[in-house]
Coordinates of C-alpha atoms and ligand atoms in Angstrom, one line a residue:
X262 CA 36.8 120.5 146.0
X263 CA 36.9 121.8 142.3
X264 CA 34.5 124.2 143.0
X265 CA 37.2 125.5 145.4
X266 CA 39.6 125.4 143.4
X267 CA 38.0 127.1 140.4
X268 CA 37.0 130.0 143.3
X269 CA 40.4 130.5 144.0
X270 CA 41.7 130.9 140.3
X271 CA 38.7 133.3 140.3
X272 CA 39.7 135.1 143.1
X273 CA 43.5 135.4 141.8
X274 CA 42.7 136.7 138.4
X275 CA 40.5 139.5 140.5
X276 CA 43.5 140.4 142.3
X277 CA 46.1 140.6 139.6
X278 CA 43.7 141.4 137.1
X279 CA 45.4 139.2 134.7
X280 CA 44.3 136.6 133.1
X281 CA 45.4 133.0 134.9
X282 CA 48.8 132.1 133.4
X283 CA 50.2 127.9 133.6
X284 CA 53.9 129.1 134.6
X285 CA 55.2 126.0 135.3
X286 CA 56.8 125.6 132.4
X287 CA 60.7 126.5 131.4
X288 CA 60.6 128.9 128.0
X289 CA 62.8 125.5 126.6
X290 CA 60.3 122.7 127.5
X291 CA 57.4 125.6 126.1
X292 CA 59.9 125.6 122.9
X293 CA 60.0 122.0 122.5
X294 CA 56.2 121.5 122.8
X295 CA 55.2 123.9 120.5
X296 CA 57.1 122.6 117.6
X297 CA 56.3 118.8 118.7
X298 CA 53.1 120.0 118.7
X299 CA 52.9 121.9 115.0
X300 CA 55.2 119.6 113.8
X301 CA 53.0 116.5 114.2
X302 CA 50.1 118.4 112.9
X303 CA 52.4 120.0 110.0
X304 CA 53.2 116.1 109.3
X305 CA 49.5 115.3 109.4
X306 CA 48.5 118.0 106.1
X307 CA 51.8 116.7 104.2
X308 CA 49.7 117.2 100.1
X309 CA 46.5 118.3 102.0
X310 CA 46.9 122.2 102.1
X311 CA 43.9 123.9 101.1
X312 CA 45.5 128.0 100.1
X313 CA 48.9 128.3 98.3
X314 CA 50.1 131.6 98.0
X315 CA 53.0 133.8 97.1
X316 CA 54.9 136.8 98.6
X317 CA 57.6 138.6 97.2
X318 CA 58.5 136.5 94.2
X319 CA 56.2 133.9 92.2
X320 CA 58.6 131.2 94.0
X321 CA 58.4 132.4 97.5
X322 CA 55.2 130.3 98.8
X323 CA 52.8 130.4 101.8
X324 CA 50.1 128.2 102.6
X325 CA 47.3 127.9 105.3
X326 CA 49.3 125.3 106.9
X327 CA 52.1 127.4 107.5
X328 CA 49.5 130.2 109.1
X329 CA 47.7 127.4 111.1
X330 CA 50.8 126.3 112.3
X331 CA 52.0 130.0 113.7
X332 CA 48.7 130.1 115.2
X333 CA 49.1 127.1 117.1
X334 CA 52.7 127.8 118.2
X335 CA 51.6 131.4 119.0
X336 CA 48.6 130.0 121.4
X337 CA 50.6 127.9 123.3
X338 CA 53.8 130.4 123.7
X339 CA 51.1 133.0 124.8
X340 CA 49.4 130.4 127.7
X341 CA 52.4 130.2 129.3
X342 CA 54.4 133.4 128.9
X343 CA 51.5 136.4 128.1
X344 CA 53.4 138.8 128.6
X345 CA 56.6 137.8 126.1
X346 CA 56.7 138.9 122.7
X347 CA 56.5 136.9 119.1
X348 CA 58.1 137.5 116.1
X349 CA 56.6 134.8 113.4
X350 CA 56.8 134.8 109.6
X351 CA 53.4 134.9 108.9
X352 CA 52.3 138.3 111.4
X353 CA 54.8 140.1 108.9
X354 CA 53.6 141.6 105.4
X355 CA 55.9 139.8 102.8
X356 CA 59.0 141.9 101.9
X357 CA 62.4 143.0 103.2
X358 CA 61.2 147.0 104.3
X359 CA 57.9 145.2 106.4
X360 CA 60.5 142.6 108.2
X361 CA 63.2 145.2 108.5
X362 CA 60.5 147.4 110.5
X363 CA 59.1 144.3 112.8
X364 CA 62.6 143.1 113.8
X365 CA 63.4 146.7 115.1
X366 CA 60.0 147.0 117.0
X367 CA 60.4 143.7 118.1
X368 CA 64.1 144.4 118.8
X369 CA 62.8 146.5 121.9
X370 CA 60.9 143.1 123.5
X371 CA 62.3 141.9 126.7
X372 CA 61.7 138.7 126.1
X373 CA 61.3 137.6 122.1
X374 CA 60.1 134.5 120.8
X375 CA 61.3 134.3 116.7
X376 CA 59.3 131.5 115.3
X377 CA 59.3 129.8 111.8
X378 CA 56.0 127.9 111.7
X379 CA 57.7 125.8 108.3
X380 CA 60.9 126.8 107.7
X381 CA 60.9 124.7 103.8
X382 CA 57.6 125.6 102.6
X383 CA 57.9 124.5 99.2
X384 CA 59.8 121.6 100.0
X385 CA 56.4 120.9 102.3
X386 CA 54.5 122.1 99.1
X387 CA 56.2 119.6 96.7
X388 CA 56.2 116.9 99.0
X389 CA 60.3 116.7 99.4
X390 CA 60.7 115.3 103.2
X391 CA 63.2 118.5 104.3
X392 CA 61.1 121.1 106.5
X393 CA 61.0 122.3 109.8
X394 CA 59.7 124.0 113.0
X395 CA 62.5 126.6 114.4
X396 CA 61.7 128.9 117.3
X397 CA 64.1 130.7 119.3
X398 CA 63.6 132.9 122.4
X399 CA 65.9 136.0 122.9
X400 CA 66.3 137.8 126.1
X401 CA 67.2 141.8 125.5
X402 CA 68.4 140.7 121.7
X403 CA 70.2 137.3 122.4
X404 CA 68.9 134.5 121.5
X405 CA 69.1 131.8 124.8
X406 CA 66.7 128.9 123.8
X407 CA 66.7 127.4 120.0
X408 CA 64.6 125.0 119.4
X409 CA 64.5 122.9 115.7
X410 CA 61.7 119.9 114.8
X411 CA 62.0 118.0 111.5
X412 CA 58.7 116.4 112.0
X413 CA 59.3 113.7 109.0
X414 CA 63.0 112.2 110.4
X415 CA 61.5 113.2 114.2
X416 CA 64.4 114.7 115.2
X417 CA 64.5 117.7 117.9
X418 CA 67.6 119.5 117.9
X419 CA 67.8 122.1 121.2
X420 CA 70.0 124.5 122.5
X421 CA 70.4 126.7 125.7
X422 CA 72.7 129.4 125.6
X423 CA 76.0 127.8 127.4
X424 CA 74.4 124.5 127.8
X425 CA 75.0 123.3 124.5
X426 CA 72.9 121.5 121.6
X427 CA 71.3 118.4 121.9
X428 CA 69.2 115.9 120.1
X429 CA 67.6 113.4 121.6
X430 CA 69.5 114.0 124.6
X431 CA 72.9 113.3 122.8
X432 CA 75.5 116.4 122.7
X433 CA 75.8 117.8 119.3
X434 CA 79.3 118.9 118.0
X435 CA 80.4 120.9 115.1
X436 CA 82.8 118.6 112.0
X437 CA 86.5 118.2 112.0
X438 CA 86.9 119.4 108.1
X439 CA 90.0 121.9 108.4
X440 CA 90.1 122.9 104.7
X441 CA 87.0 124.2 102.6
X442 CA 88.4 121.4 100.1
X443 CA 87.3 118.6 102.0
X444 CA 83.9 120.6 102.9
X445 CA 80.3 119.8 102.7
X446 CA 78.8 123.2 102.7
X447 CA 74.7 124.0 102.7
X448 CA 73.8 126.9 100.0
X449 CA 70.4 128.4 99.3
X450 CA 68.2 129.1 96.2
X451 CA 66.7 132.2 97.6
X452 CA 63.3 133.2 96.6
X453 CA 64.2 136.7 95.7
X454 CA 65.2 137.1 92.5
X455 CA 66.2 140.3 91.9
X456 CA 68.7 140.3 95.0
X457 CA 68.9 137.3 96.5
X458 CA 69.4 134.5 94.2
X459 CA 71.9 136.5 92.2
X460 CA 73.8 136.8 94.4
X461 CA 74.0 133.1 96.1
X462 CA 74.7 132.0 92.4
X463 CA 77.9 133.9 92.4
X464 CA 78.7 132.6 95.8
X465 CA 77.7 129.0 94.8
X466 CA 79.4 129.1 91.9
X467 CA 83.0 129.9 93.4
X468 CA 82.0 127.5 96.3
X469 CA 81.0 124.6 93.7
X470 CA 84.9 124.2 92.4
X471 CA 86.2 124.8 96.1
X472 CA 84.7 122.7 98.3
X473 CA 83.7 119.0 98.4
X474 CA 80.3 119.2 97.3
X475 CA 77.3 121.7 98.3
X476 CA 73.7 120.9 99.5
X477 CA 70.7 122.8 98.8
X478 CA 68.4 121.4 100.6
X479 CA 65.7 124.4 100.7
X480 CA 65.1 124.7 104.7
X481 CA 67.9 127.4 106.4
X482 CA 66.9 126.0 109.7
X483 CA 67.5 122.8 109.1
X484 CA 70.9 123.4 107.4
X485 CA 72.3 125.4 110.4
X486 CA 71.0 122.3 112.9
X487 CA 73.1 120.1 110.8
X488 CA 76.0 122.4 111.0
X489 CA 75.4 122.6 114.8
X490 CA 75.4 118.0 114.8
X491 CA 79.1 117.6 111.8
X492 CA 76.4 116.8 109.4
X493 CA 77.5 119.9 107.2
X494 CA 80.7 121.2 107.7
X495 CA 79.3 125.0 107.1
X496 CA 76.1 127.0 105.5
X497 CA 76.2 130.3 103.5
X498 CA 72.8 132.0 102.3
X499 CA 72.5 135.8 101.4
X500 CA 68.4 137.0 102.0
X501 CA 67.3 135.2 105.1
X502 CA 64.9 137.2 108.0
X503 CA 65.5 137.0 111.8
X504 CA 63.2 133.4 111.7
X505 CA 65.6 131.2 109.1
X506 CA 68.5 132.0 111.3
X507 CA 68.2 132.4 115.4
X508 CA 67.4 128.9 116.6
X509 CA 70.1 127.5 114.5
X510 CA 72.6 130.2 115.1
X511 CA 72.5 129.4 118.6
X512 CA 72.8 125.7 117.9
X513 CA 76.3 126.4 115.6
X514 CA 77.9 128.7 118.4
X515 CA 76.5 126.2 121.1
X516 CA 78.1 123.2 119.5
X517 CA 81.8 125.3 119.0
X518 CA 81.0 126.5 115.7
X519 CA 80.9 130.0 114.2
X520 CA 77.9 132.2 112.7
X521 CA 78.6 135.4 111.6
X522 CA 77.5 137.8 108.4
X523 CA 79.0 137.5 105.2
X524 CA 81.9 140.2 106.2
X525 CA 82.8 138.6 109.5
X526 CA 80.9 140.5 111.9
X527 CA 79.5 138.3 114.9
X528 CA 75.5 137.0 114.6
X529 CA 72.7 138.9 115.8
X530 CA 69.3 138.8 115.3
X531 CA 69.4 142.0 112.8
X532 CA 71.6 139.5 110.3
X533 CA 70.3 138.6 106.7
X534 CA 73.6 137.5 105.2
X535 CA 74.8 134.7 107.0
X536 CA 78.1 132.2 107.0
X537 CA 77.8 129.5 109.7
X538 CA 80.4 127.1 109.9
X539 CA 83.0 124.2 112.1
X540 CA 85.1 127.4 113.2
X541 CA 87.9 125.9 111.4
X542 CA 87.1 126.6 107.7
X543 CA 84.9 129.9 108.6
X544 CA 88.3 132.2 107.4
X545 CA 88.7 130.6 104.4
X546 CA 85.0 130.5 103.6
X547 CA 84.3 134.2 103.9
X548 CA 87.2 134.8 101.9
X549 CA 85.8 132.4 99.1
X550 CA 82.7 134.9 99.0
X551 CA 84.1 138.1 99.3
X552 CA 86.4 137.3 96.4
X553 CA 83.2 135.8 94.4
X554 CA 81.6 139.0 95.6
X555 CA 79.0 137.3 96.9
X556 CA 78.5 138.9 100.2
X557 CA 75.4 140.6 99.4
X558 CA 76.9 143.9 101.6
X559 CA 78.3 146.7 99.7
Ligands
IPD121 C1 63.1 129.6 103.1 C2 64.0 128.4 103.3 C3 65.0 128.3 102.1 C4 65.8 129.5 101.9 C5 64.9 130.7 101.8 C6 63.9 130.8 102.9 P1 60.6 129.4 104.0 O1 62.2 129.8 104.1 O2 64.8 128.5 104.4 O3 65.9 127.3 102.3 O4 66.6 129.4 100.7 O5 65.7 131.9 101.7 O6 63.1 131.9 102.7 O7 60.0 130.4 103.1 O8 60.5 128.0 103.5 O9 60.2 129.6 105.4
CA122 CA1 62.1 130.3 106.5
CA123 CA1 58.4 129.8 106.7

């Protein structure tokens, strides 16, 4: 009986000429796998990577756990969709002009996964429990799975584009704070110095006398999931790639929130600047960091 079987897969690759493919699967349960998957096994090397390396800026770190974990993620996205496309972290040289160049190659792809193997690498470094998976899939450009694992709390935040976000099965929803003054807003120390990090500091700084209190908690993805569940009432970070942002950006418009750049304009995967929020502070936040000139757009 096996033998049969294993005749037939035989004879089916001969036909299509392509390898056999496992399509049972929905891109969403693939998504939730994968970063179960790298997750547990990120968990597992917590203070046990072997490389640690920089990229842009002496602060901006990568280690072989974060490539081993894009190669896993990559394997098993690939077994079940061959012919879809991946944008990770780690297949791009470091720097803004290299990910500028990938995200409009990759921006052609039908079908686009945008993974983050460890979105909080040197909180993963250091040992601080705040990292994550995040892995999004956009169809012609818009993002319509995002998936988010914090391996350490084991929680899995999902989201289908017009189904909502979830974790663990319960509907997430976006905070009741109407006024930035009773706010809890994420904020980032970006990695690059030269643009980046001055330029949060301007926006943190008007932010840190506005709001309730800020949280830097040094994973983007993570931030915008907690947006996306009330547990941050908004998120603002100037120098983040396509792979900090989709998954959780469809999580904060899933669960009646907004994302949108630092002037306002709607998300898409092309945004670096980004202001997630309820939907009811969003106008007074972007007005906080355009007077702080902290938009990070000319
Ligand atoms: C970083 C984290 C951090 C943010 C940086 C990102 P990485 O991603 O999201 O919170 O401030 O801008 O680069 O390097 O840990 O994947
Ligand atoms: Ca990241
Ligand atoms: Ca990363």
């Amino acid at each position: 009986m096996r033998i049969q079987v294993e005749s037939r897969v035989k004879s089916l690759e001969d036909k299509t000429k392509i390898p056999y493919v496992v399509g049972s699967k929905s891109p969403t349960a693939v998504a939730i796998n994968s970063a179960s998957k790298a997750g547990e096994w990120i968990k597992s090397k917590l203070g046990m990577h072997q490389e640690l390396n920089t990229k842009v800026s002496p602060q901006d770190l990568v280690t072989d756990v974060d490539k081993g974990a894009e190669m896993m993620i990559r394997k098993l996205i690939l077994t079940h969709f061959p012919n879809h496309d991946i944008l990770g972290e780690e297949g791009v040289a470091p720097g803004a002009t290299a990910s500028a160049a990938a995200l409009s190659k990759a921006s052609q792809s039908e079908y686009l996964w945008i993974v983050d193997p460890i979105d909080g690498t040197t909180n993963f470094v250091h040992g601080f429990p705040f990292f994550c998976v995040s892995i999004a899939l956009a169809y012609r450009g818009e993002v319509i799975v995002g998936v988010i694992y914090d391996p350490i709390k084991d929680e899995m935040f999902v989201a289908e584009k017009g189904k909502g976000v979830y974790i663990h099965g319960n509907r997430g929803e976006v905070s009741k704070e109407a006024n930035l003054s009773d706010s809890v807003i994420g904020v980032g120390f970006n990695p690059d110095r030269e643009f980046g990090l001055p330029t949060n500091m301007k926006g943190i700084n008007a932010l840190a006398s506005t709001t309730r209190s800020l949280r830097a908690g040094g994973s983007a993805a993570l931030h915008l999931a907690y947006v996306a569940i009330g547990r941050l009432s908004g998120y603002y970070e100037v120098g983040l790639n396509a792979w900090d942002i989709a998954a959780g950006a469809l999580m904060v418009a899933e669960s009646g929130g907004i994302v949108t750049d630092t002037v306002g304009k709607p998300y898409d995967i092309g945004v670096h600047h980004v202001v997630a929020s309820n939907g009811k502070i969003h106008a007074e936040l972007l007005e906080t960091i355009k007077a702080a000139n902290a938009t990070g757009i000319a």
